[in-house]
mmCIF file with all atom_site columns, C-alpha atoms in Angstrom:
data_model
loop_
_atom_site.group_PDB
_atom_site.id
_atom_site.type_symbol
_atom_site.label_atom_id
_atom_site.label_alt_id
_atom_site.label_comp_id
_atom_site.label_asym_id
_atom_site.label_entity_id
_atom_site.label_seq_id
_atom_site.pdbx_PDB_ins_code
_atom_site.Cartn_x
_atom_site.Cartn_y
_atom_site.Cartn_z
_atom_site.occupancy
_atom_site.B_iso_or_equiv
_atom_site.pdbx_formal_charge
_atom_site.auth_seq_id
_atom_site.auth_comp_id
_atom_site.auth_asym_id
_atom_site.auth_atom_id
_atom_site.pdbx_PDB_model_num
ATOM 1   C CA . MET A 1 1   ? 18.873  -2.647 -18.004 1.00 0.00 ? 1   MET A CA 1
ATOM 2   C CA . ALA A 1 2   ? 16.943  -2.388 -21.275 1.00 0.00 ? 2   ALA A CA 1
ATOM 3   C CA . ILE A 1 3   ? 16.936  1.403  -20.994 1.00 0.00 ? 3   ILE A CA 1
ATOM 4   C CA . GLY A 1 4   ? 20.680  1.471  -20.457 1.00 0.00 ? 4   GLY A CA 1
ATOM 5   C CA . LEU A 1 5   ? 21.325  -0.776 -23.474 1.00 0.00 ? 5   LEU A CA 1
ATOM 6   C CA . ALA A 1 6   ? 19.056  1.319  -25.670 1.00 0.00 ? 6   ALA A CA 1
ATOM 7   C CA . GLN A 1 7   ? 20.903  4.485  -24.691 1.00 0.00 ? 7   GLN A CA 1
ATOM 8   C CA . LYS A 1 8   ? 24.335  2.821  -24.991 1.00 0.00 ? 8   LYS A CA 1
ATOM 9   C CA . TYR A 1 9   ? 23.732  1.575  -28.529 1.00 0.00 ? 9   TYR A CA 1
ATOM 10  C CA . ASP A 1 10  ? 21.775  4.673  -29.576 1.00 0.00 ? 10  ASP A CA 1
ATOM 11  C CA . ILE A 1 11  ? 18.589  2.806  -30.436 1.00 0.00 ? 11  ILE A CA 1
ATOM 12  C CA . LYS A 1 12  ? 16.127  5.156  -32.118 1.00 0.00 ? 12  LYS A CA 1
ATOM 13  C CA . ASP A 1 13  ? 12.767  6.154  -30.602 1.00 0.00 ? 13  ASP A CA 1
ATOM 14  C CA . VAL A 1 14  ? 13.684  5.112  -27.065 1.00 0.00 ? 14  VAL A CA 1
ATOM 15  C CA . ASP A 1 15  ? 10.982  7.390  -25.641 1.00 0.00 ? 15  ASP A CA 1
ATOM 16  C CA . SER A 1 16  ? 8.318   5.874  -27.882 1.00 0.00 ? 16  SER A CA 1
ATOM 17  C CA . LEU A 1 17  ? 9.337   2.323  -26.999 1.00 0.00 ? 17  LEU A CA 1
ATOM 18  C CA . LEU A 1 18  ? 9.435   3.241  -23.333 1.00 0.00 ? 18  LEU A CA 1
ATOM 19  C CA . SER A 1 19  ? 5.945   4.716  -23.486 1.00 0.00 ? 19  SER A CA 1
ATOM 20  C CA . GLN A 1 20  ? 4.544   1.671  -25.280 1.00 0.00 ? 20  GLN A CA 1
ATOM 21  C CA . TYR A 1 21  ? 6.043   -0.637 -22.657 1.00 0.00 ? 21  TYR A CA 1
ATOM 22  C CA . ALA A 1 22  ? 4.580   1.585  -19.935 1.00 0.00 ? 22  ALA A CA 1
ATOM 23  C CA . VAL A 1 23  ? 1.136   1.224  -21.513 1.00 0.00 ? 23  VAL A CA 1
ATOM 24  C CA . TYR A 1 24  ? 1.529   -2.557 -21.509 1.00 0.00 ? 24  TYR A CA 1
ATOM 25  C CA . LEU A 1 25  ? 2.529   -2.553 -17.834 1.00 0.00 ? 25  LEU A CA 1
ATOM 26  C CA . LYS A 1 26  ? -0.367  -0.280 -16.968 1.00 0.00 ? 26  LYS A CA 1
ATOM 27  C CA . GLN A 1 27  ? -2.788  -2.659 -18.676 1.00 0.00 ? 27  GLN A CA 1
ATOM 28  C CA . GLU A 1 28  ? -1.307  -5.421 -16.538 1.00 0.00 ? 28  GLU A CA 1
ATOM 29  C CA . LYS A 1 29  ? -2.091  -3.300 -13.436 1.00 0.00 ? 29  LYS A CA 1
ATOM 30  C CA . SER A 1 30  ? 1.642   -2.941 -12.647 1.00 0.00 ? 30  SER A CA 1
ATOM 31  C CA . ILE A 1 31  ? 1.434   0.759  -11.800 1.00 0.00 ? 31  ILE A CA 1
ATOM 32  C CA . PHE A 1 32  ? 4.422   0.804  -9.477  1.00 0.00 ? 32  PHE A CA 1
ATOM 33  C CA . THR A 1 33  ? 6.463   -1.065 -12.080 1.00 0.00 ? 33  THR A CA 1
ATOM 34  C CA . VAL A 1 34  ? 5.557   1.688  -14.553 1.00 0.00 ? 34  VAL A CA 1
ATOM 35  C CA . VAL A 1 35  ? 6.686   4.296  -12.029 1.00 0.00 ? 35  VAL A CA 1
ATOM 36  C CA . GLU A 1 36  ? 9.970   2.456  -11.470 1.00 0.00 ? 36  GLU A CA 1
ATOM 37  C CA . LEU A 1 37  ? 10.461  2.162  -15.234 1.00 0.00 ? 37  LEU A CA 1
ATOM 38  C CA . TYR A 1 38  ? 10.126  5.907  -15.707 1.00 0.00 ? 38  TYR A CA 1
ATOM 39  C CA . LYS A 1 39  ? 12.343  6.625  -12.687 1.00 0.00 ? 39  LYS A CA 1
ATOM 40  C CA . LYS A 1 40  ? 15.161  4.501  -14.108 1.00 0.00 ? 40  LYS A CA 1
ATOM 41  C CA . ALA A 1 41  ? 14.802  6.369  -17.401 1.00 0.00 ? 41  ALA A CA 1
ATOM 42  C CA . CYS A 1 42  ? 14.983  9.692  -15.507 1.00 0.00 ? 42  CYS A CA 1
ATOM 43  C CA . LYS A 1 43  ? 11.441  10.465 -16.686 1.00 0.00 ? 43  LYS A CA 1
ATOM 44  C CA . PHE A 1 44  ? 10.479  11.766 -13.267 1.00 0.00 ? 44  PHE A CA 1
ATOM 45  C CA . LEU A 1 45  ? 7.507   13.869 -14.392 1.00 0.00 ? 45  LEU A CA 1
ATOM 46  C CA . HIS A 1 46  ? 6.075   10.909 -16.307 1.00 0.00 ? 46  HIS A CA 1
ATOM 47  C CA . ALA A 1 47  ? 6.385   8.778  -13.177 1.00 0.00 ? 47  ALA A CA 1
ATOM 48  C CA . ALA A 1 48  ? 4.740   11.443 -11.013 1.00 0.00 ? 48  ALA A CA 1
ATOM 49  C CA . LEU A 1 49  ? 1.818   11.910 -13.411 1.00 0.00 ? 49  LEU A CA 1
ATOM 50  C CA . VAL A 1 50  ? 1.155   8.178  -13.743 1.00 0.00 ? 50  VAL A CA 1
ATOM 51  C CA . LEU A 1 51  ? 1.177   7.838  -9.959  1.00 0.00 ? 51  LEU A CA 1
ATOM 52  C CA . TYR A 1 52  ? -1.043  10.918 -9.533  1.00 0.00 ? 52  TYR A CA 1
ATOM 53  C CA . LYS A 1 53  ? -3.620  9.536  -11.956 1.00 0.00 ? 53  LYS A CA 1
ATOM 54  C CA . PHE A 1 54  ? -3.501  6.181  -10.154 1.00 0.00 ? 54  PHE A CA 1
ATOM 55  C CA . VAL A 1 55  ? -4.097  7.695  -6.716  1.00 0.00 ? 55  VAL A CA 1
ATOM 56  C CA . LYS A 1 56  ? -7.032  9.785  -7.974  1.00 0.00 ? 56  LYS A CA 1
ATOM 57  C CA . GLU A 1 57  ? -8.695  6.640  -9.353  1.00 0.00 ? 57  GLU A CA 1
ATOM 58  C CA . ILE A 1 58  ? -8.483  4.561  -6.163  1.00 0.00 ? 58  ILE A CA 1
ATOM 59  C CA . PRO A 1 59  ? -12.043 3.723  -5.047  1.00 0.00 ? 59  PRO A CA 1
ATOM 60  C CA . GLU A 1 60  ? -13.014 5.813  -2.036  1.00 0.00 ? 60  GLU A CA 1
ATOM 61  C CA . LYS A 1 61  ? -13.955 2.779  0.062   1.00 0.00 ? 61  LYS A CA 1
ATOM 62  C CA . LEU A 1 62  ? -10.401 1.430  -0.301  1.00 0.00 ? 62  LEU A CA 1
ATOM 63  C CA . THR A 1 63  ? -8.597  4.603  0.692   1.00 0.00 ? 63  THR A CA 1
ATOM 64  C CA . ASP A 1 64  ? -6.208  4.563  3.623   1.00 0.00 ? 64  ASP A CA 1
ATOM 65  C CA . PRO A 1 65  ? -5.106  8.100  4.640   1.00 0.00 ? 65  PRO A CA 1
ATOM 66  C CA . LEU A 1 66  ? -1.632  6.944  5.684   1.00 0.00 ? 66  LEU A CA 1
ATOM 67  C CA . LEU A 1 67  ? -1.085  5.069  2.415   1.00 0.00 ? 67  LEU A CA 1
ATOM 68  C CA . LEU A 1 68  ? -2.365  8.012  0.372   1.00 0.00 ? 68  LEU A CA 1
ATOM 69  C CA . ARG A 1 69  ? -0.075  10.404 2.221   1.00 0.00 ? 69  ARG A CA 1
ATOM 70  C CA . LYS A 1 70  ? 2.891   8.146  1.412   1.00 0.00 ? 70  LYS A CA 1
ATOM 71  C CA . ILE A 1 71  ? 1.926   8.024  -2.265  1.00 0.00 ? 71  ILE A CA 1
ATOM 72  C CA . TYR A 1 72  ? 1.571   11.810 -2.413  1.00 0.00 ? 72  TYR A CA 1
ATOM 73  C CA . VAL A 1 73  ? 4.988   12.154 -0.749  1.00 0.00 ? 73  VAL A CA 1
ATOM 74  C CA . LEU A 1 74  ? 6.432   9.916  -3.480  1.00 0.00 ? 74  LEU A CA 1
ATOM 75  C CA . ILE A 1 75  ? 4.741   12.055 -6.142  1.00 0.00 ? 75  ILE A CA 1
ATOM 76  C CA . ALA A 1 76  ? 6.257   15.187 -4.607  1.00 0.00 ? 76  ALA A CA 1
ATOM 77  C CA . ILE A 1 77  ? 9.729   13.629 -4.490  1.00 0.00 ? 77  ILE A CA 1
ATOM 78  C CA . LEU A 1 78  ? 9.444   12.643 -8.164  1.00 0.00 ? 78  LEU A CA 1
ATOM 79  C CA . VAL A 1 79  ? 8.409   16.177 -9.138  1.00 0.00 ? 79  VAL A CA 1
ATOM 80  C CA . GLU A 1 80  ? 11.294  17.642 -7.128  1.00 0.00 ? 80  GLU A CA 1
ATOM 81  C CA . GLU A 1 81  ? 13.643  15.239 -8.954  1.00 0.00 ? 81  GLU A CA 1
ATOM 82  C CA . TYR A 1 82  ? 12.202  16.420 -12.265 1.00 0.00 ? 82  TYR A CA 1
ATOM 83  C CA . LYS A 1 83  ? 12.726  20.062 -11.327 1.00 0.00 ? 83  LYS A CA 1
ATOM 84  C CA . ALA A 1 84  ? 16.263  19.442 -10.079 1.00 0.00 ? 84  ALA A CA 1
ATOM 85  C CA . ASN A 1 85  ? 17.163  17.348 -13.115 1.00 0.00 ? 85  ASN A CA 1
ATOM 86  C CA . ARG A 1 86  ? 15.844  19.970 -15.512 1.00 0.00 ? 86  ARG A CA 1
ATOM 87  C CA . LYS A 1 87  ? 16.941  22.885 -13.332 1.00 0.00 ? 87  LYS A CA 1
ATOM 88  C CA . ILE A 1 88  ? 13.561  24.498 -13.843 1.00 0.00 ? 88  ILE A CA 1
ATOM 89  C CA . THR A 1 89  ? 10.709  25.855 -11.765 1.00 0.00 ? 89  THR A CA 1
ATOM 90  C CA . THR A 1 90  ? 8.049   25.920 -14.488 1.00 0.00 ? 90  THR A CA 1
ATOM 91  C CA . PHE A 1 91  ? 6.375   23.293 -16.644 1.00 0.00 ? 91  PHE A CA 1
ATOM 92  C CA . ASP A 1 92  ? 7.538   22.480 -20.174 1.00 0.00 ? 92  ASP A CA 1
ATOM 93  C CA . ARG A 1 93  ? 4.700   20.878 -22.163 1.00 0.00 ? 93  ARG A CA 1
ATOM 94  C CA . ASN A 1 94  ? 7.191   19.046 -24.383 1.00 0.00 ? 94  ASN A CA 1
ATOM 95  C CA . ASP A 1 95  ? 8.179   16.926 -21.384 1.00 0.00 ? 95  ASP A CA 1
ATOM 96  C CA . ILE A 1 96  ? 4.897   14.983 -21.499 1.00 0.00 ? 96  ILE A CA 1
ATOM 97  C CA . ASN A 1 97  ? 4.008   15.097 -25.193 1.00 0.00 ? 97  ASN A CA 1
ATOM 98  C CA . ASP A 1 98  ? 5.014   11.490 -25.831 1.00 0.00 ? 98  ASP A CA 1
ATOM 99  C CA . LEU A 1 99  ? 3.321   10.251 -22.687 1.00 0.00 ? 99  LEU A CA 1
ATOM 100 C CA . GLY A 1 100 ? 0.141   12.158 -23.510 1.00 0.00 ? 100 GLY A CA 1
ATOM 101 C CA . LYS A 1 101 ? -0.104  10.848 -27.060 1.00 0.00 ? 101 LYS A CA 1
ATOM 102 C CA . ILE A 1 102 ? 0.543   7.254  -26.072 1.00 0.00 ? 102 ILE A CA 1
ATOM 103 C CA . LEU A 1 103 ? -1.851  7.227  -23.140 1.00 0.00 ? 103 LEU A CA 1
ATOM 104 C CA . GLU A 1 104 ? -4.433  9.462  -24.841 1.00 0.00 ? 104 GLU A CA 1
ATOM 105 C CA . GLU A 1 105 ? -4.443  11.716 -21.803 1.00 0.00 ? 105 GLU A CA 1
ATOM 106 C CA . GLU A 1 106 ? -2.489  14.708 -23.125 1.00 0.00 ? 106 GLU A CA 1
ATOM 107 C CA . VAL A 1 107 ? -5.083  17.356 -22.283 1.00 0.00 ? 107 VAL A CA 1
ATOM 108 C CA . SER A 1 108 ? -5.699  16.199 -18.730 1.00 0.00 ? 108 SER A CA 1
ATOM 109 C CA . LEU A 1 109 ? -2.000  15.649 -18.024 1.00 0.00 ? 109 LEU A CA 1
ATOM 110 C CA . GLN A 1 110 ? -1.079  19.074 -19.353 1.00 0.00 ? 110 GLN A CA 1
ATOM 111 C CA . THR A 1 111 ? -3.685  20.520 -16.995 1.00 0.00 ? 111 THR A CA 1
ATOM 112 C CA . ILE A 1 112 ? -2.428  18.576 -13.983 1.00 0.00 ? 112 ILE A CA 1
ATOM 113 C CA . ALA A 1 113 ? 1.332   18.946 -14.501 1.00 0.00 ? 113 ALA A CA 1
ATOM 114 C CA . PRO A 1 114 ? 1.654   22.726 -13.944 1.00 0.00 ? 114 PRO A CA 1
ATOM 115 C CA . HIS A 1 115 ? -0.215  22.459 -10.629 1.00 0.00 ? 115 HIS A CA 1
ATOM 116 C CA . LEU A 1 116 ? 1.971   19.571 -9.485  1.00 0.00 ? 116 LEU A CA 1
ATOM 117 C CA . ILE A 1 117 ? 5.124   21.484 -10.318 1.00 0.00 ? 117 ILE A CA 1
ATOM 118 C CA . ASP A 1 118 ? 3.870   24.651 -8.653  1.00 0.00 ? 118 ASP A CA 1
ATOM 119 C CA . ASP A 1 119 ? 3.078   22.868 -5.356  1.00 0.00 ? 119 ASP A CA 1
ATOM 120 C CA . PRO A 1 120 ? 4.187   19.207 -5.477  1.00 0.00 ? 120 PRO A CA 1
ATOM 121 C CA . TRP A 1 121 ? 3.636   18.717 -1.739  1.00 0.00 ? 121 TRP A CA 1
ATOM 122 C CA . ARG A 1 122 ? -0.012  19.786 -1.743  1.00 0.00 ? 122 ARG A CA 1
ATOM 123 C CA . GLY A 1 123 ? -1.434  16.245 -1.655  1.00 0.00 ? 123 GLY A CA 1
ATOM 124 C CA . ALA A 1 124 ? 0.924   15.142 1.106   1.00 0.00 ? 124 ALA A CA 1
ATOM 125 C CA . LYS A 1 125 ? 0.049   18.233 3.147   1.00 0.00 ? 125 LYS A CA 1
ATOM 126 C CA . ALA A 1 126 ? -3.677  17.600 2.724   1.00 0.00 ? 126 ALA A CA 1
ATOM 127 C CA . TYR A 1 127 ? -3.471  14.104 4.182   1.00 0.00 ? 127 TYR A CA 1
ATOM 128 C CA . HIS A 1 128 ? -1.031  15.220 6.870   1.00 0.00 ? 128 HIS A CA 1
ATOM 129 C CA . PHE A 1 129 ? -3.519  17.804 8.153   1.00 0.00 ? 129 PHE A CA 1
ATOM 130 C CA . PHE A 1 130 ? -6.424  15.359 7.772   1.00 0.00 ? 130 PHE A CA 1
ATOM 131 C CA . MET A 1 131 ? -4.688  12.794 9.966   1.00 0.00 ? 131 MET A CA 1
ATOM 132 C CA . LEU A 1 132 ? -3.464  15.469 12.377  1.00 0.00 ? 132 LEU A CA 1
ATOM 133 C CA . ALA A 1 133 ? -6.998  16.790 12.952  1.00 0.00 ? 133 ALA A CA 1
ATOM 134 C CA . GLN A 1 134 ? -8.170  13.280 13.841  1.00 0.00 ? 134 GLN A CA 1
ATOM 135 C CA . LYS A 1 135 ? -5.178  12.762 16.128  1.00 0.00 ? 135 LYS A CA 1
ATOM 136 C CA . HIS A 1 136 ? -5.956  16.005 17.997  1.00 0.00 ? 136 HIS A CA 1
ATOM 137 C CA . LEU A 1 137 ? -9.584  14.926 18.317  1.00 0.00 ? 137 LEU A CA 1
ATOM 138 C CA . TYR A 1 138 ? -8.752  11.494 19.724  1.00 0.00 ? 138 TYR A CA 1
ATOM 139 C CA . GLN A 1 139 ? -6.258  13.030 22.161  1.00 0.00 ? 139 GLN A CA 1
ATOM 140 C CA . GLY A 1 140 ? -8.869  15.472 23.446  1.00 0.00 ? 140 GLY A CA 1
ATOM 141 C CA . TYR A 1 141 ? -7.353  18.652 21.976  1.00 0.00 ? 141 TYR A CA 1
ATOM 142 C CA . MET A 1 142 ? -10.663 19.930 20.631  1.00 0.00 ? 142 MET A CA 1
ATOM 143 C CA . ASP A 1 143 ? -9.591  23.472 19.741  1.00 0.00 ? 143 ASP A CA 1
ATOM 144 C CA . ALA A 1 144 ? -6.530  22.223 17.869  1.00 0.00 ? 144 ALA A CA 1
ATOM 145 C CA . ALA A 1 145 ? -8.678  19.626 16.099  1.00 0.00 ? 145 ALA A CA 1
ATOM 146 C CA . MET A 1 146 ? -11.164 22.276 14.991  1.00 0.00 ? 146 MET A CA 1
ATOM 147 C CA . LYS A 1 147 ? -8.480  24.701 13.784  1.00 0.00 ? 147 LYS A CA 1
ATOM 148 C CA . THR A 1 148 ? -6.750  21.963 11.811  1.00 0.00 ? 148 THR A CA 1
ATOM 149 C CA . ALA A 1 149 ? -10.079 20.828 10.343  1.00 0.00 ? 149 ALA A CA 1
ATOM 150 C CA . LEU A 1 150 ? -10.789 24.414 9.278   1.00 0.00 ? 150 LEU A CA 1
ATOM 151 C CA . HIS A 1 151 ? -7.502  24.345 7.378   1.00 0.00 ? 151 HIS A CA 1
ATOM 152 C CA . LEU A 1 152 ? -8.701  21.278 5.445   1.00 0.00 ? 152 LEU A CA 1
ATOM 153 C CA . ARG A 1 153 ? -11.213 23.421 3.544   1.00 0.00 ? 153 ARG A CA 1
ATOM 154 C CA . GLU A 1 154 ? -8.302  24.512 1.336   1.00 0.00 ? 154 GLU A CA 1
ATOM 155 C CA . TYR A 1 155 ? -7.916  20.942 0.061   1.00 0.00 ? 155 TYR A CA 1
ATOM 156 C CA . GLU A 1 156 ? -11.356 20.085 -1.335  1.00 0.00 ? 156 GLU A CA 1
ATOM 157 C CA . ASP A 1 157 ? -9.686  19.190 -4.647  1.00 0.00 ? 157 ASP A CA 1
ATOM 158 C CA . ILE A 1 158 ? -7.773  16.382 -2.923  1.00 0.00 ? 158 ILE A CA 1
ATOM 159 C CA . LEU A 1 159 ? -9.797  15.268 0.086   1.00 0.00 ? 159 LEU A CA 1
ATOM 160 C CA . ASN A 1 160 ? -13.410 14.129 0.052   1.00 0.00 ? 160 ASN A CA 1
ATOM 161 C CA . PRO A 1 161 ? -15.450 17.242 1.007   1.00 0.00 ? 161 PRO A CA 1
ATOM 162 C CA . GLU A 1 162 ? -17.840 15.078 3.017   1.00 0.00 ? 162 GLU A CA 1
ATOM 163 C CA . ASP A 1 163 ? -14.898 13.843 5.107   1.00 0.00 ? 163 ASP A CA 1
ATOM 164 C CA . ILE A 1 164 ? -13.676 17.406 5.594   1.00 0.00 ? 164 ILE A CA 1
ATOM 165 C CA . TYR A 1 165 ? -16.972 18.877 6.783   1.00 0.00 ? 165 TYR A CA 1
ATOM 166 C CA . SER A 1 166 ? -18.089 15.914 8.868   1.00 0.00 ? 166 SER A CA 1
ATOM 167 C CA . LEU A 1 167 ? -14.753 16.074 10.696  1.00 0.00 ? 167 LEU A CA 1
ATOM 168 C CA . LEU A 1 168 ? -15.129 19.840 11.083  1.00 0.00 ? 168 LEU A CA 1
ATOM 169 C CA . ALA A 1 169 ? -18.688 19.443 12.394  1.00 0.00 ? 169 ALA A CA 1
ATOM 170 C CA . LEU A 1 170 ? -17.551 16.878 14.947  1.00 0.00 ? 170 LEU A CA 1
ATOM 171 C CA . ALA A 1 171 ? -14.501 18.842 16.092  1.00 0.00 ? 171 ALA A CA 1
ATOM 172 C CA . SER A 1 172 ? -16.321 22.175 16.338  1.00 0.00 ? 172 SER A CA 1
ATOM 173 C CA . CYS A 1 173 ? -19.232 20.603 18.216  1.00 0.00 ? 173 CYS A CA 1
ATOM 174 C CA . ALA A 1 174 ? -16.804 19.015 20.679  1.00 0.00 ? 174 ALA A CA 1
ATOM 175 C CA . ASN A 1 175 ? -15.113 22.417 20.989  1.00 0.00 ? 175 ASN A CA 1
ATOM 176 C CA . ARG A 1 176 ? -18.514 24.060 21.595  1.00 0.00 ? 176 ARG A CA 1
ATOM 177 C CA . ALA A 1 177 ? -17.981 26.348 18.600  1.00 0.00 ? 177 ALA A CA 1
ATOM 178 C CA . PHE A 1 178 ? -21.552 25.982 17.422  1.00 0.00 ? 178 PHE A CA 1
ATOM 179 C CA . ALA A 1 179 ? -21.467 28.691 14.750  1.00 0.00 ? 179 ALA A CA 1
ATOM 180 C CA . THR A 1 180 ? -18.650 26.835 13.012  1.00 0.00 ? 180 THR A CA 1
ATOM 181 C CA . CYS A 1 181 ? -20.500 23.562 13.567  1.00 0.00 ? 181 CYS A CA 1
ATOM 182 C CA . SER A 1 182 ? -23.634 25.003 11.956  1.00 0.00 ? 182 SER A CA 1
ATOM 183 C CA . SER A 1 183 ? -21.662 26.150 8.910   1.00 0.00 ? 183 SER A CA 1
ATOM 184 C CA . ALA A 1 184 ? -20.142 22.683 8.550   1.00 0.00 ? 184 ALA A CA 1
ATOM 185 C CA . PHE A 1 185 ? -23.568 21.026 8.638   1.00 0.00 ? 185 PHE A CA 1
ATOM 186 C CA . MET A 1 186 ? -24.943 23.468 6.060   1.00 0.00 ? 186 MET A CA 1
ATOM 187 C CA . ARG A 1 187 ? -22.034 22.615 3.791   1.00 0.00 ? 187 ARG A CA 1
ATOM 188 C CA . LEU A 1 188 ? -22.672 18.889 4.261   1.00 0.00 ? 188 LEU A CA 1
ATOM 189 C CA . GLU A 1 189 ? -26.330 19.329 3.343   1.00 0.00 ? 189 GLU A CA 1
ATOM 190 C CA . SER A 1 190 ? -25.384 21.206 0.167   1.00 0.00 ? 190 SER A CA 1
ATOM 191 C CA . LEU A 1 191 ? -22.842 18.728 -1.227  1.00 0.00 ? 191 LEU A CA 1
ATOM 192 C CA . GLU A 1 192 ? -23.935 17.379 -4.616  1.00 0.00 ? 192 GLU A CA 1
ATOM 193 C CA . ASN A 1 193 ? -22.390 13.929 -4.210  1.00 0.00 ? 193 ASN A CA 1
ATOM 194 C CA . VAL A 1 194 ? -24.112 13.198 -0.896  1.00 0.00 ? 194 VAL A CA 1
ATOM 195 C CA . SER A 1 195 ? -27.317 11.146 -1.106  1.00 0.00 ? 195 SER A CA 1
ATOM 196 C CA . HIS A 1 196 ? -30.662 12.603 0.006   1.00 0.00 ? 196 HIS A CA 1
ATOM 197 C CA . GLU A 1 197 ? -30.813 9.972  2.726   1.00 0.00 ? 197 GLU A CA 1
ATOM 198 C CA . LYS A 1 198 ? -27.488 11.043 4.204   1.00 0.00 ? 198 LYS A CA 1
ATOM 199 C CA . LYS A 1 199 ? -28.406 14.707 3.902   1.00 0.00 ? 199 LYS A CA 1
ATOM 200 C CA . ALA A 1 200 ? -31.578 14.001 5.867   1.00 0.00 ? 200 ALA A CA 1
ATOM 201 C CA . LYS A 1 201 ? -29.510 12.317 8.576   1.00 0.00 ? 201 LYS A CA 1
ATOM 202 C CA . TYR A 1 202 ? -27.163 15.291 8.733   1.00 0.00 ? 202 TYR A CA 1
ATOM 203 C CA . ALA A 1 203 ? -30.137 17.657 8.996   1.00 0.00 ? 203 ALA A CA 1
ATOM 204 C CA . SER A 1 204 ? -31.672 15.565 11.774  1.00 0.00 ? 204 SER A CA 1
ATOM 205 C CA . LEU A 1 205 ? -28.398 15.445 13.713  1.00 0.00 ? 205 LEU A CA 1
ATOM 206 C CA . ALA A 1 206 ? -27.891 19.189 13.279  1.00 0.00 ? 206 ALA A CA 1
ATOM 207 C CA . ALA A 1 207 ? -31.413 19.885 14.568  1.00 0.00 ? 207 ALA A CA 1
ATOM 208 C CA . GLU A 1 208 ? -30.772 17.682 17.595  1.00 0.00 ? 208 GLU A CA 1
ATOM 209 C CA . ILE A 1 209 ? -27.543 19.537 18.392  1.00 0.00 ? 209 ILE A CA 1
ATOM 210 C CA . PHE A 1 210 ? -28.857 23.054 17.913  1.00 0.00 ? 210 PHE A CA 1
ATOM 211 C CA . ILE A 1 211 ? -32.069 22.470 19.880  1.00 0.00 ? 211 ILE A CA 1
ATOM 212 C CA . LYS A 1 212 ? -29.829 21.716 22.845  1.00 0.00 ? 212 LYS A CA 1
ATOM 213 C CA . HIS A 1 213 ? -27.399 24.531 22.003  1.00 0.00 ? 213 HIS A CA 1
ATOM 214 C CA . PRO A 1 214 ? -29.407 27.321 20.340  1.00 0.00 ? 214 PRO A CA 1
#
């Protein structure tokens, strides 16, 4: 309503006022209200970037793959709306200048935006394949689970690499593809963000498997 009135009566600096209100809402932890605000103002790229930053900051222990997939689908839809509204296929830096200055995130947003526009569905696809690999595994389709898990290696920028390679190790072991399983364990043991204690457990489990299946 406020946006419509501002546009109707030609109030100056609507974008600046909008951005300041968005900052206030963000400070109040009303992320989805911020997204809705930008959507109503037809600032679809702003909405997508705010939501993308939010999803990347969710603590790992609170992540739900189904919820994350839904959020990434929403991000993709917002980017597609932006592209359709602008009738473009490439990124225009001017479209986020105000947002970047207000939120003091201009550099990072200008880095993220071109990738989102180039492949807006990448995040949704990552979580789709992640959930699909687990579904195949639970249903007993070991080869399909392993092949899908192999595909997840393309999404290390979105998914937790430890989740990717532990799932691949499990699926390939169940599929008796021990060369692939060995590679997955080596990758797990080389991950920088994995504690020494967990790496030792992975090494011990790998040794146990490969003694039985040399």
